PDB file of C-alpha atoms in Angstrom:
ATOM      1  CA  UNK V1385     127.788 128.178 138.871  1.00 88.00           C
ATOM      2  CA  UNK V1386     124.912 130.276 136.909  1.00 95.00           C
ATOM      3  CA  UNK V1387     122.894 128.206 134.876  1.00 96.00           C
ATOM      4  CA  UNK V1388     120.062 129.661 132.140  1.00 97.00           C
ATOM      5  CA  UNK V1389     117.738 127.801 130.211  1.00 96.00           C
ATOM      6  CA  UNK V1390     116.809 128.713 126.899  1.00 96.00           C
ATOM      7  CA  UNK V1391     113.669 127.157 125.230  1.00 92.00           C
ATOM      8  CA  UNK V1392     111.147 127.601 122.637  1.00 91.00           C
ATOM      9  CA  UNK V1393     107.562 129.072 124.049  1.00 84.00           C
ATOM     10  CA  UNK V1394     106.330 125.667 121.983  1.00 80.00           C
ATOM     11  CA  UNK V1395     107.244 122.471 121.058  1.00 77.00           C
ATOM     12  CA  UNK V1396     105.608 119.105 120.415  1.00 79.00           C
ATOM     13  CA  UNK V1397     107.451 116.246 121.392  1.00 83.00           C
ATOM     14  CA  UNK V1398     110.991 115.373 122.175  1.00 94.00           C
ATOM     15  CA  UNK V1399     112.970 118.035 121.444  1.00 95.00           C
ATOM     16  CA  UNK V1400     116.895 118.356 121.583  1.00 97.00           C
ATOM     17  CA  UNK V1401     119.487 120.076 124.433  1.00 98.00           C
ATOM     18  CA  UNK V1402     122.386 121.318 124.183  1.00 98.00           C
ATOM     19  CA  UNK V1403     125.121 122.288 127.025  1.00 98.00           C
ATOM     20  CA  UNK V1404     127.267 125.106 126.511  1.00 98.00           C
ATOM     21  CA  UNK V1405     129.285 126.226 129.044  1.00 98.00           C
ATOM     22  CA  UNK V1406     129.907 130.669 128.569  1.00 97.00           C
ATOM     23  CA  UNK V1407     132.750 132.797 129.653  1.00 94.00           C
ATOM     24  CA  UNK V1408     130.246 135.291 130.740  1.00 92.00           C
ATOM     25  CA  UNK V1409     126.289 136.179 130.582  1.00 94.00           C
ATOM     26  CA  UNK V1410     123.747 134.150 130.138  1.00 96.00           C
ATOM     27  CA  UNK V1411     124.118 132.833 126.700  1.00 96.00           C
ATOM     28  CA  UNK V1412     121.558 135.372 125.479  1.00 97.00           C
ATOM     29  CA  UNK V1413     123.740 136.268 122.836  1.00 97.00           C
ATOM     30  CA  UNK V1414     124.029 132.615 121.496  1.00 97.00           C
ATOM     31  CA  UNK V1415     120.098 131.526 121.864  1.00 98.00           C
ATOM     32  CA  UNK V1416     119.709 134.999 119.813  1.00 97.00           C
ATOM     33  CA  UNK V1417     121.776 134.311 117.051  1.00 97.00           C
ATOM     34  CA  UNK V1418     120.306 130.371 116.792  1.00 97.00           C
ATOM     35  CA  UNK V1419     117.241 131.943 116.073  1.00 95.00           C
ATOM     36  CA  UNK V1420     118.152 134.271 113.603  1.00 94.00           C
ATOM     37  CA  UNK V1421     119.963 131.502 112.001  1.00 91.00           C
ATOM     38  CA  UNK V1422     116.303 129.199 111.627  1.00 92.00           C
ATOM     39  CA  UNK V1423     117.687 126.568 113.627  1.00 94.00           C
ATOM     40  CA  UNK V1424     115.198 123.658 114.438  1.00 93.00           C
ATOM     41  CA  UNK V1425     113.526 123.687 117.750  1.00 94.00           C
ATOM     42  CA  UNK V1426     115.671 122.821 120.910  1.00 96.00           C
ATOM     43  CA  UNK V1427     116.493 123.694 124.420  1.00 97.00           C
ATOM     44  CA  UNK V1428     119.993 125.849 124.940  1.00 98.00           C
ATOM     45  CA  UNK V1429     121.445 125.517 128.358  1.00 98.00           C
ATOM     46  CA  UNK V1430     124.477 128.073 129.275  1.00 98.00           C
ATOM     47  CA  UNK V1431     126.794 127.439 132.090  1.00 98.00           C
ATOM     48  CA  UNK V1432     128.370 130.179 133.615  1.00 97.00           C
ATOM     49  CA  UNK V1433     129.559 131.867 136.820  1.00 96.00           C
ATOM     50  CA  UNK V1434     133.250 129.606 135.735  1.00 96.00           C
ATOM     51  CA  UNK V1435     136.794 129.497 137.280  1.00 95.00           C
ATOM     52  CA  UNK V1436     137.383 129.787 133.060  1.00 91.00           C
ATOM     53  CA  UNK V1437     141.136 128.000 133.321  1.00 93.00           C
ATOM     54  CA  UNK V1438     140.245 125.466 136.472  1.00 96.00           C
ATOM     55  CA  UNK V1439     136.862 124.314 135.448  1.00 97.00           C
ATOM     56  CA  UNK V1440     137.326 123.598 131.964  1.00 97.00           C
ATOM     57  CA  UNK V1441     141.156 122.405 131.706  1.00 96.00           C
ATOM     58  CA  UNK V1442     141.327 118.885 132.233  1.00 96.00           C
ATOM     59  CA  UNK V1443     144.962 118.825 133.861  1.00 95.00           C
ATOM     60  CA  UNK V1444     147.334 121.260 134.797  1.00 92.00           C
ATOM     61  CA  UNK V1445     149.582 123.208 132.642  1.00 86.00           C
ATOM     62  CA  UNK V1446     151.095 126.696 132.674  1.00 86.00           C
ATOM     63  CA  UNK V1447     150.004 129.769 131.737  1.00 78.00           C
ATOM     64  CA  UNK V1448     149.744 130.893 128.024  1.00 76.00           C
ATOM     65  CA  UNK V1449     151.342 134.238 128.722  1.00 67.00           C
ATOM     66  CA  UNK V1450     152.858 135.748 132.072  1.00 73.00           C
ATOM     67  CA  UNK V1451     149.721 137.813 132.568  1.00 72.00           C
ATOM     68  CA  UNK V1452     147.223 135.147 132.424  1.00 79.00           C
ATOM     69  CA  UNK V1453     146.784 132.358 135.246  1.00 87.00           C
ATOM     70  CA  UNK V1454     147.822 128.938 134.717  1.00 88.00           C
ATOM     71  CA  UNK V1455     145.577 126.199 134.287  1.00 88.00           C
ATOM     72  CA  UNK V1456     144.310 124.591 137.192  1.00 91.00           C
ATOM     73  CA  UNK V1457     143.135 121.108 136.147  1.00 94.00           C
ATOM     74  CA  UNK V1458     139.427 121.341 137.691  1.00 96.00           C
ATOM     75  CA  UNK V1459     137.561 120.280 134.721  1.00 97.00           C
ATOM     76  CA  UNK V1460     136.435 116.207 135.955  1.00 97.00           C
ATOM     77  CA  UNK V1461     134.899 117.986 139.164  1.00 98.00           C
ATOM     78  CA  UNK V1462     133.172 120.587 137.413  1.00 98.00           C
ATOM     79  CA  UNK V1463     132.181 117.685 134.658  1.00 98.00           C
ATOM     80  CA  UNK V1464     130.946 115.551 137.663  1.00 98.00           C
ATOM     81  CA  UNK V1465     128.503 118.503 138.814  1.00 97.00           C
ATOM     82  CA  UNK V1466     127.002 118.936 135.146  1.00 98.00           C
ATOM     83  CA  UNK V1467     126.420 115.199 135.075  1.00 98.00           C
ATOM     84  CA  UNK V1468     125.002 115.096 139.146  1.00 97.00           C
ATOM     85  CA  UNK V1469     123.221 118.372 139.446  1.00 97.00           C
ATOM     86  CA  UNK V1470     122.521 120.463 136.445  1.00 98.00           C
ATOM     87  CA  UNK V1471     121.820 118.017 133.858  1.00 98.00           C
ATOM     88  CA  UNK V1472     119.185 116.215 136.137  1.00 97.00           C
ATOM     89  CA  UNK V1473     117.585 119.714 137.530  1.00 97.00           C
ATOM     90  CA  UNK V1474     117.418 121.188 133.955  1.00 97.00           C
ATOM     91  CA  UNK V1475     116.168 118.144 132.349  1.00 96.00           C
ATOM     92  CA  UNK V1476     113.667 116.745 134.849  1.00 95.00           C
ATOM     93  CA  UNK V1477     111.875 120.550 134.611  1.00 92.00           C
ATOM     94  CA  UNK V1478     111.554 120.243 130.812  1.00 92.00           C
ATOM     95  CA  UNK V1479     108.287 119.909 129.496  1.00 89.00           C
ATOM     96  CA  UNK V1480     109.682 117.530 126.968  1.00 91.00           C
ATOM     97  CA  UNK V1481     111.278 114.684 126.609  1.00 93.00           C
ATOM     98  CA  UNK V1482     114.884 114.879 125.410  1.00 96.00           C
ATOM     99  CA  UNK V1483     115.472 113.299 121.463  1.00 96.00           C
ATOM    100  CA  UNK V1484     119.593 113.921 122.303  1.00 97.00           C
ATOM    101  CA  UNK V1485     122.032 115.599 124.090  1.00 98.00           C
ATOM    102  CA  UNK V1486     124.521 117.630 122.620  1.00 98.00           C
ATOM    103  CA  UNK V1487     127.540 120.162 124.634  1.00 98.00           C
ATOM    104  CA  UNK V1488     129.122 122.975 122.813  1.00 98.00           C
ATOM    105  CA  UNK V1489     131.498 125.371 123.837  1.00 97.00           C
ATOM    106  CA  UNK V1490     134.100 127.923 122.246  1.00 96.00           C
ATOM    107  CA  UNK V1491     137.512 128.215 123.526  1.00 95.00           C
ATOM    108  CA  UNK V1492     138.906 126.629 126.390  1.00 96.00           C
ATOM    109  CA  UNK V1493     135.019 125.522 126.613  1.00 98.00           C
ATOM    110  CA  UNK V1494     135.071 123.822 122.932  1.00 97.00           C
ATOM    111  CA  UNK V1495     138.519 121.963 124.440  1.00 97.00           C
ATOM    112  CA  UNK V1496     136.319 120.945 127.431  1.00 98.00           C
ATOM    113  CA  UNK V1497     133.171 120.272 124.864  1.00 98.00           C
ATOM    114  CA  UNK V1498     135.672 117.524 123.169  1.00 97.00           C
ATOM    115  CA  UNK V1499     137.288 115.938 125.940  1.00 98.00           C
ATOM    116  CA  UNK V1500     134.133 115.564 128.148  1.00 98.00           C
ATOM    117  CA  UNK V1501     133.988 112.533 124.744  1.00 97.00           C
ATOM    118  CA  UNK V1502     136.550 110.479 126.658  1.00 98.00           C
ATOM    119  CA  UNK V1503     135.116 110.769 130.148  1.00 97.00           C
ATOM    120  CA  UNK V1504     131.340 110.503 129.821  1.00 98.00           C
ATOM    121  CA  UNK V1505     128.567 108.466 127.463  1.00 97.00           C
ATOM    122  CA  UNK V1506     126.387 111.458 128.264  1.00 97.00           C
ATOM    123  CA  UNK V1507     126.893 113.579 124.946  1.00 98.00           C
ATOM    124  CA  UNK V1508     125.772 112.204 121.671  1.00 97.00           C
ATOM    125  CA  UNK V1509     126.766 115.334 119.744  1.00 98.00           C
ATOM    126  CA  UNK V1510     129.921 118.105 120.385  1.00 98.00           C
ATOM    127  CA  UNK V1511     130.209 121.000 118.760  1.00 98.00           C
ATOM    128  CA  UNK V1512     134.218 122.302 119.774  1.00 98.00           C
ATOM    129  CA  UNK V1513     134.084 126.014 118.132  1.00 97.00           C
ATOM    130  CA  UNK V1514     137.790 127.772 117.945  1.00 93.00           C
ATOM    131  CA  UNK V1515     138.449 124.860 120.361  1.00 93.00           C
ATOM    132  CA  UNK V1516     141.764 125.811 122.242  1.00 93.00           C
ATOM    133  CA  UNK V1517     142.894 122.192 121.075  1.00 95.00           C
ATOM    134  CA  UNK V1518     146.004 123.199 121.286  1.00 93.00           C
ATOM    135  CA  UNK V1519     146.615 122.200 125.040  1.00 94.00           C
ATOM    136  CA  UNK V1520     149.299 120.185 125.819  1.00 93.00           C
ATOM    137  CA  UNK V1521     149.282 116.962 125.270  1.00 95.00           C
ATOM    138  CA  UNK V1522     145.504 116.765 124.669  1.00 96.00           C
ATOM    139  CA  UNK V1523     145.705 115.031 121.243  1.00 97.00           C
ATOM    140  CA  UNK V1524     147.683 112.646 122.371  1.00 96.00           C
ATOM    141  CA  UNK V1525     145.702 111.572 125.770  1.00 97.00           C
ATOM    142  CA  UNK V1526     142.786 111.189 123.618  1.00 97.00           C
ATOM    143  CA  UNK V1527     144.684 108.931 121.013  1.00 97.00           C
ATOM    144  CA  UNK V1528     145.740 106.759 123.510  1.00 95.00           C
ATOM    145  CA  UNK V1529     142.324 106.229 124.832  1.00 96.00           C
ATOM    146  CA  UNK V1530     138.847 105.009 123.626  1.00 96.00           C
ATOM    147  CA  UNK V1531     135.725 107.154 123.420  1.00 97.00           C
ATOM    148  CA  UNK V1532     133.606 106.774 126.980  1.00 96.00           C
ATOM    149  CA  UNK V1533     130.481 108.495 124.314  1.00 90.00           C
ATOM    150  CA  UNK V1534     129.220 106.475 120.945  1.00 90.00           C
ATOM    151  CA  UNK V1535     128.751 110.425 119.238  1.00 94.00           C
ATOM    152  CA  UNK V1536     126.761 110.621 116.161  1.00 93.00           C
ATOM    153  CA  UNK V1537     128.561 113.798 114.690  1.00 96.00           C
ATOM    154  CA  UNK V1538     130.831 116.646 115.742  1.00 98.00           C
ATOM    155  CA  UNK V1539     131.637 119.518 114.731  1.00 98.00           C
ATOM    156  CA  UNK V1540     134.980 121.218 114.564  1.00 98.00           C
ATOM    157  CA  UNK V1541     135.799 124.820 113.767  1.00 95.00           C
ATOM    158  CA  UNK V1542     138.742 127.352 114.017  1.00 93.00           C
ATOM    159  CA  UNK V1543     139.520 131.075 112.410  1.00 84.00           C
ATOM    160  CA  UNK V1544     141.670 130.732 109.591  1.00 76.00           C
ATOM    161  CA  UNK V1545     144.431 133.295 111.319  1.00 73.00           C
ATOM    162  CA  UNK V1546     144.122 131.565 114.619  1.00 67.00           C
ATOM    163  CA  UNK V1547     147.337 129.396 114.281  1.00 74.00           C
ATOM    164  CA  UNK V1548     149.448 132.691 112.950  1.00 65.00           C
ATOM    165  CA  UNK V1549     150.299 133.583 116.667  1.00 70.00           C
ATOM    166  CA  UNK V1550     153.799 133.950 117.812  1.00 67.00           C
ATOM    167  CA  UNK V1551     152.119 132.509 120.949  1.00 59.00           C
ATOM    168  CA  UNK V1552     154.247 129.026 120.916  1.00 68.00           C
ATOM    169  CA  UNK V1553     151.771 127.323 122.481  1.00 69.00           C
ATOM    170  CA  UNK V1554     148.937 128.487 120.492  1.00 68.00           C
ATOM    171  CA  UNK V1555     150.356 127.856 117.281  1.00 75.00           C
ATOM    172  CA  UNK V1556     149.692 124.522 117.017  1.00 80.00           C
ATOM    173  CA  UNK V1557     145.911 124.875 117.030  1.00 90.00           C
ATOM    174  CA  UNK V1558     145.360 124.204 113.284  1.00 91.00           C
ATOM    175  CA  UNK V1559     147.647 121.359 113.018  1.00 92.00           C
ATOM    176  CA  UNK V1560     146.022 119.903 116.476  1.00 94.00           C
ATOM    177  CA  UNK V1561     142.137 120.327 115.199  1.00 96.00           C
ATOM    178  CA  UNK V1562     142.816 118.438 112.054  1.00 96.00           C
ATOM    179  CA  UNK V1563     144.163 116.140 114.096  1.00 97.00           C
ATOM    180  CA  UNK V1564     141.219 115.652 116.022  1.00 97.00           C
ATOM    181  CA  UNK V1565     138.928 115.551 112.899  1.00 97.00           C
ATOM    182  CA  UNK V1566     141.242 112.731 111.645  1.00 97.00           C
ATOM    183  CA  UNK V1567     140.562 110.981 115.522  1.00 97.00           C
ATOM    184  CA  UNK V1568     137.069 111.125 115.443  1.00 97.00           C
ATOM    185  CA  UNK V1569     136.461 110.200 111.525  1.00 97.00           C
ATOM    186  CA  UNK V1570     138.877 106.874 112.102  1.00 96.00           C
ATOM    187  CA  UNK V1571     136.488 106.423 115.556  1.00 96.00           C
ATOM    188  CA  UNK V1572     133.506 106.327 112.916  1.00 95.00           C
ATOM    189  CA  UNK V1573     131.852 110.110 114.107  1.00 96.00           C
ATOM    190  CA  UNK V1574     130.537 112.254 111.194  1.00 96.00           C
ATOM    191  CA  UNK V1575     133.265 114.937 111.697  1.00 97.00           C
ATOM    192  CA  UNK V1576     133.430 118.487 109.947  1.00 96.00           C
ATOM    193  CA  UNK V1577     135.855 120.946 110.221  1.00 97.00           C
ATOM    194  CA  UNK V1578     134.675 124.285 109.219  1.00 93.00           C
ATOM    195  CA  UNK V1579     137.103 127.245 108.836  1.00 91.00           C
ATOM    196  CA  UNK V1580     135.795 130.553 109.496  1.00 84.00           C
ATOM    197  CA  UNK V1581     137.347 134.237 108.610  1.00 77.00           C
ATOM    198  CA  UNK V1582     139.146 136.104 111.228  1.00 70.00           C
ATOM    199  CA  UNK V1583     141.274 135.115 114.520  1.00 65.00           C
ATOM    200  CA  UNK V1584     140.306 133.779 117.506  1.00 68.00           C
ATOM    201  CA  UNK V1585     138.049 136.704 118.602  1.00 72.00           C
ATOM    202  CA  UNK V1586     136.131 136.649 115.729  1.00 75.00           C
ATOM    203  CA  UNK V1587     132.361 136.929 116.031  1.00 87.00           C
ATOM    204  CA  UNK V1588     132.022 134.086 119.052  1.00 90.00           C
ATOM    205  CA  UNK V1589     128.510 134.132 119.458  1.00 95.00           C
ATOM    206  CA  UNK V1590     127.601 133.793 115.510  1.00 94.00           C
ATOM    207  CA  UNK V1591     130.382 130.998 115.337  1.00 94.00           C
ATOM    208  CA  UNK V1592     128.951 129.546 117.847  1.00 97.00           C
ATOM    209  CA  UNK V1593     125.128 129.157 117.091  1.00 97.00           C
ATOM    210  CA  UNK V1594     126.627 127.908 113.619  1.00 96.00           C
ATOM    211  CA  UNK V1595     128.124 124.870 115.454  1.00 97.00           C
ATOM    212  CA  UNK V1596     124.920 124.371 117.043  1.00 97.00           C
ATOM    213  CA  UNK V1597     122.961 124.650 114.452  1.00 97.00           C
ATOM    214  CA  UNK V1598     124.951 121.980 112.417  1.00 96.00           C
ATOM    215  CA  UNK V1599     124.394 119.920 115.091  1.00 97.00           C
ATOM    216  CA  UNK V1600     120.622 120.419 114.973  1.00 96.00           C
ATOM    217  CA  UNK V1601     120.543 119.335 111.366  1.00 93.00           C
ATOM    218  CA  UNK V1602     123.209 116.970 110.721  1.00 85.00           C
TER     219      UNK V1602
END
């Protein structure tokens, strides 16, 4: 596990951080585009170095296609290391006090951004950007359960060609993000669901910082 911190050269008082677990890099791109996008002052943390379909599925299921590998179901352990090792190390080095704690992720990462919710009173804000909320059975294990956080908002967001896949269990995505943003309203979050041009592999790094940044100033 790589982890890089991202932080303004100044800040007075407690500022905000944010989680966001990265396919690859060091979430340069991301802390880049926040800034060009004027977002308030906070600390970006980017997770890396990831087993992408163990560490951040929460149970196992197969593969999406018979190239790719099937998801292993690792994502409590590697939630249980954020919550014993990094968050403590990252946090305790700040020079600040922390106003709130937010996690963000795209992809499988936005899935694992939303369902850390159930497990873990840790997050106050998500951000799950072209969330792959289309994992089975996901909606469902969420409905049936109550919300381990008390989030203030969340943000939701998806490309508006995302769900025209002949993938068949891909899909689903639109249908399954709505679904969410009807969960979390009736659970009393501030939800929005913004949808953005393009598919999936549209401009991930721009989407991205847009979540954040809506979770900066919401």
């Amino acid at each position: 596990m790589d982890v890089s911190v991202w932080k303004p050269e100044r800040a007075e008082g407690p500022l905000p951080v944010v989680y966001l677990n990265v396919f690859q890099g060091d979430g340069a791109p991301v802390w880049e585009a926040c800034q060009e996008a004027g977002c308030p002052p906070f600390a970006l943390v980017a997770v890396g170095g990831l087993d992408w379909n163990r560490d951040l599925s929460p149970w196992g299921c197969e593969a999406t296609t018979r190239s790719n590998e099937p998801f292993a179901g690792g994502a409590r352990e590697h939630l249980e290391k954020l919550l014993s090792e990094v968050i403590p190390q990252v946090e305790d080095g700040l020079p600040w006090p922390v106003a709130w704690r937010g996690i963000a992720g795209y992809s499988l990462a936005g899935l694992f951004a939303l369902w850390s919710l159930w497990e873990t009173p840790a997050f106050s804000r998500v951000a799950s950007v072209s969330g792959s909320l289309w994992f089975p059975g996901l909606l469902d294990w969420c409905t049936g359960r109550p919300l381990a956080a008390s989030p203030d908002v969340a943000y939701l967001s998806l490309g508006k060609k995302e769900h025209k896949t002949p993938n068949r269990m891909m899909r689903g995505v639109l249908d399954a993000t709505r679904g969410f943003e009807a969960l979390l309203r009736e659970r009393g979050v501030e939800t929005t669901l913004e949808l953005n041009p393009g598919n999936h592999f549209c401009e991930p790094d721009a989407r991205t910082a847009r979540g954040i940044a809506w979770l900066l100033r919401a």
